[in-house]
Amino acid sequence: MTGKDAGTRDTTAVVQVRAEGEVSEEALAYARTKIGTVVGRPGLPTVTGEVRIAKAANHAEHPWSAVADLRVGRTVVVVHAQDATSQEVTDQLRDRLRRQVERAAHGADDAHRPVSPPWRGGRPAEGPAGREAGQQDPHPA
């Protein structure tokens, strides 16, 4: 390893974008581009899975649907979207997928970690039990 690549980390994104029903090549290429920008971002752990774009003939309002079923590192991310056009459903899926991938890559562990009590190095709780010993309660009993 040379000095110039010492700080870089290789991220891998193996995500297949598939069509179900009558989906044009242009719509599929647009979806591949938009989804690729989300899952191919530097700094993410390995991303694998698939995205399915479908057009249903019998749905009048929202004939387009998309489902992303991905694994980001060790976290499973599933995102659904429905809309009137292929571009709108792809954009909606991209926005939702971006939020979920960020959460899976950076914030999932903090949200579900149990809180340690103060005597074990955790943060003090809010309210009367968490106040420092020298503070007075503004509402005495």
Coordinates of N, CA and C in Angstrom, one line a residue:
M1 N 0.8 -1.2 0.0 CA 0.0 0.0 0.0 C 0.9 1.2 0.0
T2 N 0.6 2.2 -0.9 CA 1.4 3.4 -0.9 C 0.8 4.4 0.0
G3 N 1.5 5.5 0.2 CA 1.0 6.6 1.1 C -0.2 7.3 0.6
K4 N -0.4 7.3 -0.7 CA -1.6 8.1 -1.2 C -2.9 7.3 -1.0
D5 N -2.9 5.9 -0.9 CA -4.1 5.2 -0.7 C -4.2 4.7 0.7
A6 N -3.4 5.2 1.6 CA -3.5 4.8 3.0 C -4.8 5.2 3.7
G7 N -5.4 6.3 3.3 CA -6.6 6.8 4.0 C -7.9 6.4 3.2
T8 N -7.8 5.7 2.1 CA -9.0 5.4 1.4 C -9.5 4.0 1.7
R9 N -10.8 3.8 1.6 CA -11.4 2.5 1.9 C -12.2 2.1 0.8
D10 N -12.0 0.9 0.3 CA -12.7 0.4 -0.9 C -14.1 0.0 -0.4
T11 N -15.2 0.6 -1.0 CA -16.5 0.2 -0.7 C -17.1 -0.5 -1.9
T12 N -17.9 -1.5 -1.7 CA -18.4 -2.4 -2.7 C -19.9 -2.2 -2.7
A13 N -20.5 -2.0 -3.9 CA -21.9 -2.0 -4.1 C -22.3 -2.9 -5.2
V14 N -23.0 -4.0 -4.8 CA -23.5 -5.0 -5.8 C -25.0 -5.0 -5.7
V15 N -25.6 -4.1 -6.4 CA -27.1 -4.0 -6.3 C -27.6 -4.1 -7.8
Q16 N -28.5 -5.1 -7.9 CA -29.1 -5.3 -9.2 C -30.4 -4.6 -9.3
V17 N -30.7 -3.9 -10.4 CA -31.9 -3.2 -10.7 C -32.7 -4.0 -11.7
R18 N -33.9 -4.5 -11.4 CA -34.6 -5.3 -12.3 C -36.0 -4.7 -12.6
A19 N -36.5 -5.1 -13.7 CA -37.8 -4.6 -14.2 C -38.8 -5.8 -14.1
E20 N -40.0 -5.4 -13.7 CA -41.2 -6.4 -13.7 C -42.3 -5.7 -14.5
G21 N -42.8 -6.4 -15.5 CA -43.8 -5.8 -16.3 C -43.2 -5.0 -17.5
E22 N -44.0 -4.1 -18.0 CA -43.6 -3.3 -19.1 C -42.9 -2.1 -18.7
V23 N -41.6 -2.2 -18.5 CA -40.7 -1.1 -18.1 C -39.7 -0.9 -19.2
S24 N -39.7 0.4 -19.6 CA -38.8 0.7 -20.8 C -37.3 0.7 -20.3
E25 N -36.4 0.6 -21.3 CA -35.0 0.6 -21.0 C -34.6 2.0 -20.4
E26 N -35.2 3.1 -20.9 CA -34.9 4.4 -20.3 C -35.3 4.5 -18.9
A27 N -36.4 4.0 -18.5 CA -36.8 4.0 -17.1 C -35.9 3.2 -16.2
L28 N -35.4 2.0 -16.7 CA -34.5 1.2 -16.0 C -33.1 1.8 -15.9
A29 N -32.7 2.5 -16.9 CA -31.4 3.2 -16.9 C -31.4 4.3 -15.9
Y30 N -32.5 5.1 -15.9 CA -32.7 6.2 -14.9 C -32.7 5.6 -13.5
A31 N -33.3 4.5 -13.3 CA -33.4 3.9 -11.9 C -32.0 3.5 -11.5
R32 N -31.2 2.8 -12.4 CA -29.9 2.4 -12.1 C -29.0 3.5 -11.8
T33 N -29.1 4.6 -12.5 CA -28.3 5.8 -12.2 C -28.6 6.4 -10.8
K34 N -29.9 6.6 -10.5 CA -30.3 7.2 -9.3 C -29.9 6.3 -8.1
I35 N -30.2 5.0 -8.2 CA -29.9 4.1 -7.1 C -28.4 4.0 -6.9
G36 N -27.7 4.0 -8.0 CA -26.2 3.9 -8.0 C -25.6 5.0 -7.2
T37 N -26.1 6.2 -7.3 CA -25.6 7.3 -6.6 C -25.7 7.2 -5.1
V38 N -26.8 6.5 -4.7 CA -27.0 6.3 -3.2 C -26.1 5.2 -2.7
V39 N -26.1 4.0 -3.3 CA -25.4 2.9 -2.8 C -23.9 2.9 -3.1
G40 N -23.5 3.7 -4.1 CA -22.1 3.8 -4.5 C -21.3 4.9 -3.8
R41 N -21.9 5.5 -2.8 CA -21.3 6.7 -2.1 C -20.1 6.2 -1.3
P42 N -18.9 6.9 -1.4 CA -17.8 6.5 -0.5 C -18.1 6.6 1.0
G43 N -17.6 5.7 1.7 CA -17.8 5.7 3.2 C -18.8 4.7 3.6
L44 N -19.6 4.1 2.7 CA -20.6 3.1 3.1 C -19.9 1.7 3.2
P45 N -20.5 0.9 4.1 CA -20.0 -0.5 4.1 C -20.5 -1.2 2.8
T46 N -20.2 -2.4 2.7 CA -20.6 -3.2 1.5 C -22.1 -3.2 1.4
V47 N -22.6 -2.9 0.2 CA -24.1 -2.8 -0.1 C -24.4 -3.9 -1.1
T48 N -25.3 -4.8 -0.8 CA -25.7 -5.8 -1.8 C -27.2 -5.9 -1.7
G49 N -27.8 -6.5 -2.8 CA -29.3 -6.7 -2.9 C -29.8 -6.4 -4.2
E50 N -31.1 -6.1 -4.2 CA -31.8 -5.8 -5.5 C -32.9 -4.8 -5.3
V51 N -33.1 -4.1 -6.5 CA -34.2 -3.1 -6.6 C -35.1 -3.6 -7.7
R52 N -36.4 -3.6 -7.5 CA -37.4 -4.0 -8.5 C -38.3 -2.8 -8.8
I53 N -38.4 -2.5 -10.1 CA -39.3 -1.5 -10.6 C -40.4 -2.2 -11.4
A54 N -41.6 -1.9 -11.1 CA -42.7 -2.6 -11.8 C -43.8 -1.6 -12.2
K55 N -44.5 -1.9 -13.3 CA -45.6 -1.2 -13.8 C -46.8 -2.1 -13.8
A56 N -47.9 -1.7 -13.1 CA -49.1 -2.5 -13.0 C -50.1 -1.9 -14.0
A57 N -50.7 -2.7 -14.8 CA -51.7 -2.1 -15.8 C -53.0 -1.8 -15.1
N58 N -53.3 -2.4 -14.0 CA -54.7 -2.3 -13.4 C -54.7 -1.2 -12.3
H59 N -53.7 -0.5 -12.0 CA -53.7 0.6 -11.0 C -53.8 1.9 -11.7
A60 N -54.9 2.6 -11.6 CA -55.1 3.9 -12.3 C -54.2 5.0 -11.7
E61 N -54.2 5.2 -10.4 CA -53.6 6.4 -9.8 C -52.1 6.2 -9.7
H62 N -51.6 5.1 -9.2 CA -50.2 4.8 -9.0 C -49.8 3.5 -9.6
P63 N -49.6 3.5 -10.9 CA -49.3 2.2 -11.6 C -47.8 1.8 -11.4
W64 N -47.0 2.7 -11.0 CA -45.6 2.4 -10.8 C -45.3 2.1 -9.4
S65 N -44.5 1.0 -9.1 CA -44.1 0.7 -7.8 C -42.6 0.3 -7.8
A66 N -41.9 0.4 -6.7 CA -40.5 0.1 -6.6 C -40.3 -0.5 -5.2
V67 N -39.4 -1.5 -5.2 CA -39.0 -2.1 -3.9 C -37.5 -2.3 -3.9
A68 N -36.9 -1.8 -2.8 CA -35.4 -2.0 -2.7 C -35.3 -2.9 -1.5
D69 N -34.6 -4.0 -1.7 CA -34.3 -5.0 -0.6 C -32.7 -5.1 -0.5
L70 N -32.1 -4.4 0.4 CA -30.7 -4.3 0.4 C -30.1 -4.7 1.8
R71 N -28.9 -5.1 1.7 CA -28.1 -5.3 3.0 C -27.0 -4.3 3.0
V72 N -26.9 -3.4 4.0 CA -25.9 -2.4 4.1 C -25.1 -2.8 5.3
G73 N -23.9 -3.4 5.0 CA -23.1 -4.0 6.1 C -23.8 -5.2 6.6
R74 N -24.2 -5.1 7.9 CA -24.9 -6.2 8.6 C -26.4 -5.9 8.7
T75 N -26.9 -4.7 8.2 CA -28.2 -4.2 8.4 C -29.1 -4.4 7.1
V76 N -30.3 -5.0 7.3 CA -31.2 -5.2 6.2 C -32.0 -3.9 6.0
V77 N -32.1 -3.4 4.8 CA -32.9 -2.2 4.5 C -33.9 -2.5 3.4
V78 N -35.2 -2.3 3.7 CA -36.3 -2.5 2.8 C -37.0 -1.2 2.6
V79 N -37.2 -0.8 1.4 CA -37.9 0.5 1.1 C -38.9 0.2 0.0
H80 N -40.1 0.8 0.1 CA -41.1 0.7 -0.9 C -41.5 2.1 -1.4
A81 N -42.0 2.2 -2.6 CA -42.5 3.5 -3.2 C -43.5 3.2 -4.2
Q82 N -44.5 4.1 -4.4 CA -45.5 4.0 -5.4 C -45.7 5.4 -5.9
D83 N -45.9 5.5 -7.2 CA -46.2 6.8 -7.8 C -46.8 6.7 -9.2
A84 N -47.1 7.8 -9.8 CA -47.7 7.9 -11.1 C -46.8 7.6 -12.3
T85 N -45.6 8.0 -12.2 CA -44.6 7.8 -13.3 C -43.4 7.1 -12.9
S86 N -42.6 6.6 -13.8 CA -41.4 5.8 -13.5 C -40.3 6.8 -12.8
Q87 N -40.2 8.0 -13.3 CA -39.3 8.9 -12.7 C -39.7 9.3 -11.3
E88 N -40.9 9.6 -11.1 CA -41.4 10.0 -9.7 C -41.2 8.8 -8.8
V89 N -41.5 7.6 -9.1 CA -41.3 6.5 -8.2 C -39.8 6.2 -8.0
T90 N -39.0 6.4 -9.0 CA -37.5 6.3 -8.8 C -37.0 7.4 -7.8
D91 N -37.4 8.6 -8.0 CA -37.0 9.7 -7.2 C -37.4 9.5 -5.7
Q92 N -38.7 9.0 -5.6 CA -39.2 8.8 -4.2 C -38.4 7.6 -3.5
L93 N -38.1 6.6 -4.3 CA -37.4 5.5 -3.8 C -36.0 5.9 -3.4
R94 N -35.3 6.7 -4.3 CA -34.0 7.2 -4.0 C -33.9 8.0 -2.7
D95 N -34.9 8.9 -2.5 CA -34.9 9.7 -1.3 C -35.1 8.9 0.0
R96 N -36.0 7.9 -0.1 CA -36.3 7.1 1.1 C -35.1 6.2 1.3
L97 N -34.5 5.7 0.3 CA -33.4 4.8 0.4 C -32.2 5.5 0.9
R98 N -31.9 6.7 0.5 CA -30.8 7.5 1.1 C -30.9 7.7 2.6
R99 N -32.1 8.0 3.1 CA -32.3 8.1 4.5 C -32.0 6.8 5.3
Q100 N -32.6 5.7 4.7 CA -32.4 4.4 5.4 C -31.0 3.9 5.3
V101 N -30.3 4.1 4.2 CA -28.9 3.7 4.1 C -28.0 4.5 5.0
E102 N -28.3 5.8 5.2 CA -27.5 6.6 6.1 C -27.7 6.1 7.5
R103 N -29.0 5.8 7.9 CA -29.3 5.4 9.2 C -28.6 4.0 9.5
A104 N -28.6 3.1 8.5 CA -28.0 1.8 8.6 C -26.5 1.9 8.7
A105 N -25.9 2.8 8.0 CA -24.5 2.9 8.0 C -23.9 3.6 9.2
H106 N -24.6 4.6 9.7 CA -24.0 5.5 10.7 C -24.8 5.6 12.0
G107 N -26.1 5.4 12.0 CA -26.8 5.7 13.3 C -27.6 4.6 13.9
A108 N -27.6 3.4 13.3 CA -28.5 2.4 13.8 C -28.0 1.9 15.1
D109 N -26.7 1.8 15.4 CA -26.3 1.2 16.6 C -26.6 2.1 17.8
D110 N -26.5 3.5 17.6 CA -26.8 4.4 18.7 C -28.3 4.4 19.1
A111 N -29.2 4.2 18.1 CA -30.6 4.3 18.4 C -31.1 3.1 19.3
H112 N -30.5 2.0 19.2 CA -31.0 0.8 19.9 C -30.1 0.3 21.0
R113 N -29.1 1.0 21.3 CA -28.2 0.6 22.4 C -28.8 1.0 23.7
P114 N -28.7 0.1 24.7 CA -29.3 0.4 26.0 C -28.5 1.5 26.7
V115 N -29.1 2.3 27.5 CA -28.5 3.4 28.1 C -27.9 2.9 29.5
S116 N -26.6 3.1 29.7 CA -26.0 2.7 30.9 C -26.3 3.7 32.0
P117 N -26.5 3.3 33.3 CA -26.8 4.2 34.4 C -25.6 5.1 34.6
P118 N -25.8 6.2 35.3 CA -24.7 7.2 35.5 C -23.5 6.5 36.3
W119 N -23.8 5.6 37.2 CA -22.7 5.0 38.0 C -21.9 4.1 37.2
R120 N -22.3 3.8 36.0 CA -21.5 3.0 35.1 C -21.0 3.7 33.9
G121 N -21.0 5.0 34.0 CA -20.4 5.9 32.9 C -21.4 6.4 31.9
G122 N -22.7 6.1 32.1 CA -23.7 6.6 31.2 C -24.1 8.1 31.5
R123 N -24.9 8.6 30.6 CA -25.3 10.0 30.8 C -26.4 10.0 31.9
P124 N -26.5 11.1 32.7 CA -27.5 11.1 33.7 C -28.9 11.3 33.0
A125 N -29.9 10.8 33.6 CA -31.2 10.9 33.1 C -31.8 12.3 33.3
E126 N -32.8 12.6 32.4 CA -33.5 13.9 32.6 C -34.4 13.8 33.8
G127 N -34.7 14.9 34.4 CA -35.6 15.0 35.5 C -34.9 15.0 36.9
P128 N -35.7 14.9 38.0 CA -35.1 15.0 39.3 C -34.0 14.0 39.6
A129 N -34.1 12.8 39.2 CA -33.1 11.8 39.5 C -31.8 12.1 38.8
G130 N -31.8 12.8 37.7 CA -30.6 13.1 37.0 C -29.9 14.4 37.3
R131 N -30.5 15.2 38.2 CA -29.9 16.5 38.6 C -28.7 16.3 39.4
E132 N -27.8 17.2 39.3 CA -26.6 17.2 40.2 C -27.1 17.4 41.6
A133 N -26.3 16.9 42.6 CA -26.6 17.0 44.0 C -26.8 18.4 44.5
G134 N -26.1 19.4 43.9 CA -26.2 20.8 44.4 C -27.3 21.6 43.9
Q135 N -28.1 21.0 42.9 CA -29.2 21.8 42.3 C -30.5 21.6 43.2
Q136 N -31.2 22.7 43.2 CA -32.5 22.7 43.9 C -33.6 22.4 43.0
D137 N -34.6 21.7 43.4 CA -35.8 21.4 42.6 C -36.6 22.6 42.5
P138 N -37.0 23.1 41.3 CA -37.8 24.3 41.2 C -39.2 24.1 41.7
H139 N -39.7 22.9 41.8 CA -41.0 22.6 42.3 C -41.0 21.7 43.5
P140 N -40.7 22.2 44.7 CA -40.6 21.3 45.8 C -41.9 20.7 46.2
A141 N -41.9 19.5 46.7 CA -43.1 18.8 47.0 C -43.9 19.3 48.2

